[in-house]
Short mmCIF file of C-alpha atoms in Angstrom, two decimals:
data_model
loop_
_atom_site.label_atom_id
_atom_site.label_comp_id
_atom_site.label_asym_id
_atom_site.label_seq_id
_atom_site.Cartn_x
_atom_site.Cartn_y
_atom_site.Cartn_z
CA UNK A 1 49.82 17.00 -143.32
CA UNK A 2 50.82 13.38 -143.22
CA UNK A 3 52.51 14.21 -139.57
CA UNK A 4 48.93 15.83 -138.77
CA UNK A 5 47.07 12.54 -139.19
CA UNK A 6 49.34 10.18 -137.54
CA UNK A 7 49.56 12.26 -134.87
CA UNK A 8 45.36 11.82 -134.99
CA UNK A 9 45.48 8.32 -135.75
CA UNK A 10 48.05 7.39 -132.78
CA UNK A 11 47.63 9.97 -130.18
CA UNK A 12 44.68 12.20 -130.35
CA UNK A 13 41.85 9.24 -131.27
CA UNK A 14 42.68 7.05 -128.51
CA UNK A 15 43.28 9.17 -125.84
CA UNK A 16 39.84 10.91 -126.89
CA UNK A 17 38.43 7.32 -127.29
CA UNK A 18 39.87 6.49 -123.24
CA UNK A 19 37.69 9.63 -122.87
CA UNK A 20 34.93 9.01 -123.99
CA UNK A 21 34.93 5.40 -122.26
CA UNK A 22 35.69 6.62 -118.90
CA UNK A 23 32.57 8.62 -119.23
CA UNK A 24 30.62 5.24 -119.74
CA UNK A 25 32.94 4.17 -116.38
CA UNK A 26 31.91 7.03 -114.39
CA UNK A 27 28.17 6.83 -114.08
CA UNK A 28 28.29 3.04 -114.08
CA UNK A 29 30.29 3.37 -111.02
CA UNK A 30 28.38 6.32 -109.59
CA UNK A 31 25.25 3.26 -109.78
CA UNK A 32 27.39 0.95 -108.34
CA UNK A 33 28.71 -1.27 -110.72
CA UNK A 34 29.46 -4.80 -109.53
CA UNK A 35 32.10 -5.02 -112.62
CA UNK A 36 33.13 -1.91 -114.70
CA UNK A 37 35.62 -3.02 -118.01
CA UNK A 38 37.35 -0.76 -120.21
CA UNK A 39 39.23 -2.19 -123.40
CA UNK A 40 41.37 0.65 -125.89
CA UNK A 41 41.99 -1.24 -129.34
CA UNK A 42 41.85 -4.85 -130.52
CA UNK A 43 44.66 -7.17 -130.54
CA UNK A 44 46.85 -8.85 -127.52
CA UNK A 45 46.71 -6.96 -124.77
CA UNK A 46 49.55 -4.83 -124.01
CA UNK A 47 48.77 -3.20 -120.37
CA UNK A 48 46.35 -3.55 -118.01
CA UNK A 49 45.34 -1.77 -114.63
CA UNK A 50 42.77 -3.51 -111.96
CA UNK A 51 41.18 -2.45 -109.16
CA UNK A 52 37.92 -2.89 -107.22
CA UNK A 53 35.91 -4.32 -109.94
CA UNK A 54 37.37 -1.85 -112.50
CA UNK A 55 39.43 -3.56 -115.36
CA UNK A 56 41.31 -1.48 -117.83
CA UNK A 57 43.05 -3.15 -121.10
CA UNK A 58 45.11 -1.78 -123.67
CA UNK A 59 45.58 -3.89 -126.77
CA UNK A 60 48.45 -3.69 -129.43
CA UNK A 61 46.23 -2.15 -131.99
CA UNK A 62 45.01 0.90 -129.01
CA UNK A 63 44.15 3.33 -132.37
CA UNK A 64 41.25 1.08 -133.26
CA UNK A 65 37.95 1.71 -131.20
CA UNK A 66 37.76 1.25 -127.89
CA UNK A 67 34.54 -0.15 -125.80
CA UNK A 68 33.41 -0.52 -122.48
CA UNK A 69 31.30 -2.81 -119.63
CA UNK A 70 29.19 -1.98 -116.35
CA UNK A 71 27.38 -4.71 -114.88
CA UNK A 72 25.34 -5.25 -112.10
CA UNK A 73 23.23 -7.17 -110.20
CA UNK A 74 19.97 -6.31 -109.92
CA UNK A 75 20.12 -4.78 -113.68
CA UNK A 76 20.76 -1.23 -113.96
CA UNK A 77 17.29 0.90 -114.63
CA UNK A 78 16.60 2.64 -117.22
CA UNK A 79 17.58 5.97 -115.95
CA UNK A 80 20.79 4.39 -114.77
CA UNK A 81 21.18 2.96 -118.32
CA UNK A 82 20.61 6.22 -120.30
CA UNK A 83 23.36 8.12 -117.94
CA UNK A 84 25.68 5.31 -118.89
CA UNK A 85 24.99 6.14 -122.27
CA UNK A 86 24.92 9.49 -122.22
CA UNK A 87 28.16 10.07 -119.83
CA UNK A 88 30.36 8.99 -123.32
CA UNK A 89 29.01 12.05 -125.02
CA UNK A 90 28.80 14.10 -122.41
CA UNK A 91 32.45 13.97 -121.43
CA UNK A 92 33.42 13.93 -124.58
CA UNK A 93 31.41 17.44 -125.26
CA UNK A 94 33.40 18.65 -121.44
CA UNK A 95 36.63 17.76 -122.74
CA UNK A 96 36.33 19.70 -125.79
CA UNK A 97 35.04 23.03 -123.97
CA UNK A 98 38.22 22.83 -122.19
CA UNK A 99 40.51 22.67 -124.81
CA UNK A 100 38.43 25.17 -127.36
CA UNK A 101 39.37 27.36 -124.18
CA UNK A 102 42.94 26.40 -123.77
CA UNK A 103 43.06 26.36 -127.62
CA UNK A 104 41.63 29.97 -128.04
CA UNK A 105 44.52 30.84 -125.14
CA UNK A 106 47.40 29.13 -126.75
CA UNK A 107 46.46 27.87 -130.54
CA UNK A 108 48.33 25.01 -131.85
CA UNK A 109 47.59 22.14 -134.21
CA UNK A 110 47.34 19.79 -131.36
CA UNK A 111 44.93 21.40 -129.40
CA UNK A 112 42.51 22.11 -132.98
CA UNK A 113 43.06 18.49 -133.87
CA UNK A 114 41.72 17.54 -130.22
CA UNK A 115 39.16 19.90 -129.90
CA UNK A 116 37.58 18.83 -133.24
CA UNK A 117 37.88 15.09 -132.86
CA UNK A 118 36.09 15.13 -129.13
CA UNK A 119 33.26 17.31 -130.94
CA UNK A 120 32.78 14.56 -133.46
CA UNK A 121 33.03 11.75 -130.75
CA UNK A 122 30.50 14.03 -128.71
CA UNK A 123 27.56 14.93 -131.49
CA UNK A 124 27.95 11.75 -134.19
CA UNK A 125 28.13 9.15 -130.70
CA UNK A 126 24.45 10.97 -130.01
CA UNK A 127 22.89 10.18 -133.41
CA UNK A 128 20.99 7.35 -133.24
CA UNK A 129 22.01 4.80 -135.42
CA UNK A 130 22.59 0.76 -135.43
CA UNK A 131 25.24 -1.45 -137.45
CA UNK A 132 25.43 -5.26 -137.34
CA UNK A 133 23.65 -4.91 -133.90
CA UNK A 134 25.48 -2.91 -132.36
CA UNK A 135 24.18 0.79 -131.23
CA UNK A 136 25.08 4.23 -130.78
CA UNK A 137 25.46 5.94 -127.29
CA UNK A 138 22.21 7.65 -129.20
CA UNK A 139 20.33 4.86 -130.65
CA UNK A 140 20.51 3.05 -126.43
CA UNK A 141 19.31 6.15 -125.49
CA UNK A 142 16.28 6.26 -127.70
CA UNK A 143 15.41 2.55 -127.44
CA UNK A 144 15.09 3.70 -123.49
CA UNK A 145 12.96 6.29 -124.55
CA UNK A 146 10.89 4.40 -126.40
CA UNK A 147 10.46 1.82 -124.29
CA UNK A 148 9.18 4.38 -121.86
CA UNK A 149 6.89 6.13 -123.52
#
């Protein structure tokens, strides 16, 4: 049990986490980002990888949270905006199709642990909600919405 959640805490979350970033990367470079950063945990910065406008930086603490950047000039749109938003959740949702499949093929507590942690990132990163300012993939998605209709 206690081998199950580090193995959450310290592996699974923040590679799912990277995940879910990249697929705030991807679509903000598919709408040509002039800058594109990507930051895994808090703390001094342990790693980092740059090239062409994309910045990646691992901290010391990588287990806790993980955010990400695309900016541009002229602003994005507000389609282009909502498929930045949405690309978190989406590959999230991808990545855990795959490995239910691999995990109905070949089982292990790995692949369960995975599979169930990108579903959470995936559904509970759609729900719109707001904390100290700062928004869900969901809640940027409706304010877009909104704002359009």
């Amino acid at each position: 049990m206690i081998v199950t959640l580090l193995v959450l805490i310290f592996l699974v979350a923040p590679l799912s986490l990277f995940i879910h970033e990249l697929g705030h990367l991807f679509p903000g470079l598919y709408f040509r980002a002039d800058h594109s950063v990507l930051h895994l945990g808090r703390g001094k910065v342990i790693g980092r990888w740059e090239k062409s406008g994309i910045h990646v930086y691992i901290h010391l603490f990588f287990f806790q949270g993980a955010y990400s950047v695309n900016e541009r000039k002229p602003p994005f749109k507000d389609f282009e905006k909502a498929w930045i938003s949405i690309g978190g959740p989406l590959l999230n949702a991808l990545t855990a199709f795959v490995l239910f499949l691999w995990f109905k093929e070949q089982g292990g507590d790995l692949l369960r642990i995975s599979f169930l942690f990108n579903t959470y990132l995936a559904l509970v990163n759609l729900v719109p909600f707001s904390i100290k300012g700062k928004g869900s993939d969901g809640y940027r998605l409706w304010s877009i919405v909104k704002r359009r209709f």
